[in-house]
mmCIF file of C-alpha atoms in Angstrom:
data_model
loop_
_atom_site.group_PDB
_atom_site.id
_atom_site.type_symbol
_atom_site.label_atom_id
_atom_site.label_comp_id
_atom_site.label_asym_id
_atom_site.label_seq_id
_atom_site.Cartn_x
_atom_site.Cartn_y
_atom_site.Cartn_z
ATOM 1 C CA MET A 1 6.593 24.020 4.403
ATOM 2 C CA LEU A 2 5.099 21.696 6.986
ATOM 3 C CA LEU A 3 1.371 22.292 6.822
ATOM 4 C CA LEU A 4 -0.841 20.767 9.497
ATOM 5 C CA ALA A 5 -4.434 20.404 8.266
ATOM 6 C CA LEU A 6 -7.466 19.499 10.342
ATOM 7 C CA ASP A 7 -11.219 19.485 9.865
ATOM 8 C CA THR A 8 -14.162 18.665 12.142
ATOM 9 C CA ALA A 9 -16.985 20.200 10.073
ATOM 10 C CA THR A 10 -18.346 16.783 9.024
ATOM 11 C CA PRO A 11 -18.672 13.563 11.051
ATOM 12 C CA ALA A 12 -15.058 12.836 10.068
ATOM 13 C CA VAL A 13 -12.370 13.926 12.517
ATOM 14 C CA THR A 14 -9.452 14.200 10.116
ATOM 15 C CA VAL A 15 -5.859 15.428 10.341
ATOM 16 C CA ALA A 16 -3.017 15.489 7.811
ATOM 17 C CA LEU A 17 0.544 16.768 7.434
ATOM 18 C CA HIS A 18 1.706 18.139 4.067
ATOM 19 C CA ASP A 19 5.241 19.211 3.113
ATOM 20 C CA GLY A 20 4.255 21.371 0.140
ATOM 21 C CA ALA A 21 4.706 18.528 -2.324
ATOM 22 C CA GLU A 22 2.719 15.628 -0.872
ATOM 23 C CA VAL A 23 0.782 14.361 2.113
ATOM 24 C CA LEU A 24 3.203 12.847 4.611
ATOM 25 C CA ALA A 25 0.592 11.300 6.910
ATOM 26 C CA GLU A 26 -3.163 11.390 7.451
ATOM 27 C CA THR A 27 -5.590 10.201 10.111
ATOM 28 C CA ALA A 28 -9.384 10.060 9.903
ATOM 29 C CA GLU A 29 -12.142 8.641 12.085
ATOM 30 C CA VAL A 30 -15.873 9.079 11.508
ATOM 31 C CA ASP A 31 -17.820 9.787 14.691
ATOM 32 C CA ALA A 32 -20.164 12.772 14.762
ATOM 33 C CA ARG A 33 -20.387 12.817 18.574
ATOM 34 C CA ARG A 34 -16.710 12.624 19.610
ATOM 35 C CA HIS A 35 -14.906 15.425 17.784
ATOM 36 C CA GLY A 36 -13.437 16.871 20.965
ATOM 37 C CA GLU A 37 -12.305 13.480 22.224
ATOM 38 C CA LEU A 38 -10.736 12.312 18.964
ATOM 39 C CA LEU A 39 -9.024 15.364 17.491
ATOM 40 C CA LEU A 40 -5.906 15.733 19.655
ATOM 41 C CA PRO A 41 -5.061 12.001 19.541
ATOM 42 C CA ALA A 42 -5.467 12.201 15.761
ATOM 43 C CA VAL A 43 -2.980 15.076 15.619
ATOM 44 C CA HIS A 44 -0.550 13.052 17.735
ATOM 45 C CA ARG A 45 -0.872 9.948 15.532
ATOM 46 C CA THR A 46 -0.426 11.957 12.340
ATOM 47 C CA LEU A 47 2.734 13.683 13.548
ATOM 48 C CA GLU A 48 4.095 10.423 14.961
ATOM 49 C CA THR A 49 3.498 8.603 11.665
ATOM 50 C CA ALA A 50 5.309 11.359 9.765
ATOM 51 C CA GLY A 51 8.146 11.429 12.315
ATOM 52 C CA VAL A 52 7.645 15.155 12.884
ATOM 53 C CA GLU A 53 7.458 17.153 16.105
ATOM 54 C CA LEU A 54 4.601 19.628 16.512
ATOM 55 C CA GLY A 55 7.127 22.445 16.868
ATOM 56 C CA ALA A 56 8.317 21.866 13.282
ATOM 57 C CA VAL A 57 4.924 22.824 11.811
ATOM 58 C CA THR A 58 5.156 26.074 9.840
ATOM 59 C CA GLU A 59 1.499 26.657 8.915
ATOM 60 C CA ILE A 60 -1.944 25.397 9.843
ATOM 61 C CA VAL A 61 -5.064 25.083 7.720
ATOM 62 C CA VAL A 62 -8.480 24.326 9.156
ATOM 63 C CA GLY A 63 -11.799 23.546 7.507
ATOM 64 C CA VAL A 64 -14.156 26.421 8.301
ATOM 65 C CA GLY A 65 -17.317 24.608 7.258
ATOM 66 C CA PRO A 66 -20.102 24.933 6.571
ATOM 67 C CA GLY A 67 -20.888 22.505 9.349
ATOM 68 C CA PRO A 68 -22.827 21.995 12.564
ATOM 69 C CA TYR A 69 -21.941 24.431 15.330
ATOM 70 C CA THR A 70 -20.390 22.177 17.966
ATOM 71 C CA GLY A 71 -18.219 19.967 15.785
ATOM 72 C CA LEU A 72 -17.000 22.868 13.694
ATOM 73 C CA ARG A 73 -15.888 24.813 16.775
ATOM 74 C CA VAL A 74 -13.665 21.959 17.952
ATOM 75 C CA GLY A 75 -11.428 22.161 14.894
ATOM 76 C CA LEU A 76 -11.347 25.952 14.766
ATOM 77 C CA VAL A 77 -10.474 26.408 18.428
ATOM 78 C CA THR A 78 -7.792 23.706 18.241
ATOM 79 C CA ALA A 79 -6.249 25.227 15.117
ATOM 80 C CA GLY A 80 -6.249 28.683 16.679
ATOM 81 C CA THR A 81 -4.640 27.377 19.860
ATOM 82 C CA PHE A 82 -1.886 25.601 17.917
ATOM 83 C CA GLY A 83 -1.290 28.706 15.840
ATOM 84 C CA ALA A 84 -0.943 30.913 18.910
ATOM 85 C CA ALA A 85 1.305 28.430 20.721
ATOM 86 C CA LEU A 86 3.591 27.883 17.719
ATOM 87 C CA ASN A 87 3.355 31.477 16.432
ATOM 88 C CA VAL A 88 2.506 30.261 12.918
ATOM 89 C CA PRO A 89 -0.210 31.382 10.456
ATOM 90 C CA VAL A 90 -3.635 29.742 10.644
ATOM 91 C CA HIS A 91 -5.546 29.611 7.349
ATOM 92 C CA GLY A 92 -9.169 28.735 6.712
ATOM 93 C CA LEU A 93 -10.523 26.752 3.780
ATOM 94 C CA CYS A 94 -14.070 25.804 2.840
ATOM 95 C CA THR A 95 -14.690 22.203 3.879
ATOM 96 C CA LEU A 96 -16.597 21.518 0.660
ATOM 97 C CA ASP A 97 -13.466 22.426 -1.348
ATOM 98 C CA GLY A 98 -11.576 19.543 0.247
ATOM 99 C CA ILE A 99 -14.321 17.084 -0.641
ATOM 100 C CA ALA A 100 -14.416 18.424 -4.210
ATOM 101 C CA TYR A 101 -10.658 17.958 -4.564
ATOM 102 C CA ALA A 102 -10.897 14.396 -3.229
ATOM 103 C CA ALA A 103 -13.672 13.701 -5.741
ATOM 104 C CA GLY A 104 -11.342 14.862 -8.495
ATOM 105 C CA ARG A 105 -8.643 12.507 -7.258
ATOM 106 C CA ALA A 106 -11.254 9.735 -7.422
ATOM 107 C CA GLY A 107 -11.881 10.496 -11.111
ATOM 108 C CA LEU A 108 -14.689 13.071 -11.173
ATOM 109 C CA THR A 109 -14.115 15.998 -13.507
ATOM 110 C CA GLY A 110 -17.058 18.394 -13.584
ATOM 111 C CA PRO A 111 -19.369 20.121 -13.296
ATOM 112 C CA PHE A 112 -20.744 18.599 -10.099
ATOM 113 C CA VAL A 113 -22.215 19.372 -6.677
ATOM 114 C CA VAL A 114 -20.767 18.680 -3.229
ATOM 115 C CA ALA A 115 -23.414 18.138 -0.538
ATOM 116 C CA THR A 116 -22.894 17.375 3.154
ATOM 117 C CA ASP A 117 -25.447 16.608 5.854
ATOM 118 C CA ALA A 118 -26.674 19.804 7.532
ATOM 119 C CA ARG A 119 -29.224 17.959 9.704
ATOM 120 C CA ARG A 120 -32.790 19.318 9.990
ATOM 121 C CA LYS A 121 -33.396 17.496 6.657
ATOM 122 C CA GLU A 122 -31.121 20.000 4.894
ATOM 123 C CA VAL A 123 -27.761 19.905 3.130
ATOM 124 C CA TYR A 124 -24.789 22.221 2.897
ATOM 125 C CA TRP A 125 -23.829 22.414 -0.765
ATOM 126 C CA ALA A 126 -21.919 24.192 -3.507
ATOM 127 C CA ARG A 127 -21.502 23.774 -7.271
ATOM 128 C CA TYR A 128 -18.102 23.162 -8.900
ATOM 129 C CA ASP A 129 -17.019 23.501 -12.514
ATOM 130 C CA ASP A 130 -14.079 21.199 -11.723
ATOM 131 C CA PRO A 131 -12.444 19.838 -8.548
ATOM 132 C CA LEU A 132 -10.568 23.098 -7.924
ATOM 133 C CA THR A 133 -13.148 25.642 -9.102
ATOM 134 C CA ARG A 134 -16.145 26.402 -6.909
ATOM 135 C CA VAL A 135 -18.619 28.642 -8.735
ATOM 136 C CA THR A 136 -21.243 29.231 -6.037
ATOM 137 C CA ASP A 137 -20.981 30.313 -2.419
ATOM 138 C CA PRO A 138 -21.696 27.547 0.078
ATOM 139 C CA ALA A 139 -25.395 27.404 0.945
ATOM 140 C CA VAL A 140 -27.855 25.450 3.070
ATOM 141 C CA ASP A 141 -31.136 24.217 1.567
ATOM 142 C CA HIS A 142 -33.661 21.414 1.601
ATOM 143 C CA PRO A 143 -32.515 18.826 -0.960
ATOM 144 C CA ALA A 144 -35.831 18.962 -2.805
ATOM 145 C CA ASP A 145 -35.277 22.660 -3.494
ATOM 146 C CA LEU A 146 -32.207 21.796 -5.573
ATOM 147 C CA THR A 147 -33.985 19.415 -7.933
ATOM 148 C CA GLU A 148 -35.325 22.294 -10.013
ATOM 149 C CA ARG A 149 -32.562 24.855 -9.524
ATOM 150 C CA PRO A 150 -31.010 25.928 -12.854
ATOM 151 C CA GLY A 151 -27.371 24.938 -13.205
ATOM 152 C CA VAL A 152 -27.611 22.479 -10.328
ATOM 153 C CA ALA A 153 -30.444 20.039 -11.056
ATOM 154 C CA GLY A 154 -29.288 16.789 -12.604
ATOM 155 C CA LEU A 155 -25.578 17.281 -11.943
ATOM 156 C CA PRO A 156 -23.474 14.502 -10.424
ATOM 157 C CA ALA A 157 -23.234 14.919 -6.654
ATOM 158 C CA VAL A 158 -20.789 13.716 -4.002
ATOM 159 C CA GLY A 159 -20.693 13.765 -0.228
ATOM 160 C CA ALA A 160 -22.760 12.382 2.640
ATOM 161 C CA GLY A 161 -25.643 14.744 1.857
ATOM 162 C CA ALA A 162 -25.941 13.364 -1.663
ATOM 163 C CA LEU A 163 -26.023 9.784 -0.366
ATOM 164 C CA LEU A 164 -28.564 10.678 2.305
ATOM 165 C CA TYR A 165 -31.124 12.098 -0.164
ATOM 166 C CA PRO A 166 -31.105 9.927 -3.307
ATOM 167 C CA ASP A 167 -34.434 11.341 -4.496
ATOM 168 C CA ALA A 168 -32.832 14.777 -4.814
ATOM 169 C CA PHE A 169 -29.373 13.609 -5.920
ATOM 170 C CA ALA A 170 -30.048 10.817 -8.373
ATOM 171 C CA HIS A 171 -26.576 10.741 -9.902
ATOM 172 C CA VAL A 172 -23.953 9.869 -7.277
ATOM 173 C CA PRO A 173 -20.942 8.348 -9.048
ATOM 174 C CA PRO A 174 -19.532 5.245 -7.344
ATOM 175 C CA GLY A 175 -16.273 5.421 -5.447
ATOM 176 C CA MET A 176 -16.632 9.079 -4.474
ATOM 177 C CA PRO A 177 -15.694 10.486 -1.037
ATOM 178 C CA GLU A 178 -18.452 10.687 1.559
ATOM 179 C CA HIS A 179 -16.708 12.778 4.210
ATOM 180 C CA GLN A 180 -13.862 15.267 4.435
ATOM 181 C CA SER A 181 -10.212 14.295 4.013
ATOM 182 C CA ALA A 182 -7.613 16.506 5.701
ATOM 183 C CA GLY A 183 -5.114 15.257 3.126
ATOM 184 C CA ALA A 184 -7.272 16.695 0.350
ATOM 185 C CA LEU A 185 -7.774 19.910 2.321
ATOM 186 C CA ALA A 186 -4.017 20.211 2.823
ATOM 187 C CA SER A 187 -3.338 19.623 -0.869
ATOM 188 C CA VAL A 188 -5.749 22.384 -1.884
ATOM 189 C CA ALA A 189 -4.247 24.772 0.663
ATOM 190 C CA ALA A 190 -0.651 23.959 -0.298
ATOM 191 C CA GLY A 191 -1.441 24.618 -3.947
ATOM 192 C CA LYS A 192 -3.102 27.946 -3.190
ATOM 193 C CA LEU A 193 -0.228 29.062 -0.969
ATOM 194 C CA ALA A 194 2.330 28.075 -3.608
ATOM 195 C CA ARG A 195 0.480 30.213 -6.160
ATOM 196 C CA GLY A 196 0.343 33.138 -3.768
ATOM 197 C CA GLU A 197 -3.440 32.953 -3.416
ATOM 198 C CA GLU A 198 -5.118 34.246 -0.295
ATOM 199 C CA LEU A 199 -6.940 31.726 1.882
ATOM 200 C CA LEU A 200 -9.893 32.379 4.150
ATOM 201 C CA PRO A 201 -9.551 33.601 7.733
ATOM 202 C CA ASP A 202 -10.069 30.931 10.395
ATOM 203 C CA ARG A 203 -13.646 32.003 11.041
ATOM 204 C CA PRO A 204 -16.556 29.541 11.180
ATOM 205 C CA LEU A 205 -18.927 29.369 8.239
ATOM 206 C CA TYR A 206 -22.210 28.456 9.955
ATOM 207 C CA LEU A 207 -24.833 29.671 7.415
ATOM 208 C CA ARG A 208 -27.535 29.449 10.084
ATOM 209 C CA ARG A 209 -28.104 29.841 13.811
ATOM 210 C CA PRO A 210 -26.977 27.013 16.151
ATOM 211 C CA ASP A 211 -29.449 24.366 17.303
ATOM 212 C CA ALA A 212 -28.981 25.300 20.962
ATOM 213 C CA GLN A 213 -30.971 28.361 21.988
ATOM 214 C CA VAL A 214 -31.450 30.260 25.250
ATOM 215 C CA PRO A 215 -35.022 29.603 26.521
ATOM 216 C CA ALA A 216 -37.321 32.551 25.924
ATOM 217 C CA ASN A 217 -38.977 32.494 29.361
ATOM 218 C CA TYR A 218 -36.489 30.835 31.667
ATOM 219 C CA LYS A 219 -36.956 31.058 35.425
ATOM 220 C CA VAL A 220 -34.628 33.394 37.327
ATOM 221 C CA VAL A 221 -33.165 31.623 40.374
ATOM 222 C CA THR A 222 -30.562 34.179 41.488
ATOM 223 C CA PRO A 223 -31.493 36.583 44.307
ATOM 224 C CA LYS A 224 -32.526 40.092 43.370
#
């Protein structure tokens, strides 16, 4: 197995290569406005560091979100294009699962919450019993709404969303990941594939409508 993993669902543009046993190379850069500009160079650097040609990749995994519309699409379209060009499978994986796994590698056991920034003063979040076991579907909510939710309120929380809203997430353990790691995403995917588990399709998990909308009463300028 040579698994190429990439994720653009958070401000981190991150790429990794995994051989089924370990991460061979990983690249990450945090810039919420330059996903399209940074992703392909990150793929190139990752493959170059590992000493692997793109044609040797046997499978691709991509973070499907939840995440903002534009950034998320960059990773999904790129993964789909690579998969079609190389004629290899493209798997999807919840972005929050990668962050949860990285939190486990940093020493967090469980239960806990992963929360990322959803903008509009909201967070994308899910609850985990342990770093590999998500027990709720990903959701989007105002942070304050989670402070009284049974089974969620008071739990340790990780991710950029938890750091952004300390009043709602009072217990953020030190040394935890803030953004996604493609190495963590690849490790989760490699483990699932080795156990014969089915991964998600490479379809975006938006949870809400995009910010950009067609104007309701725009002026027609084409001739009738």
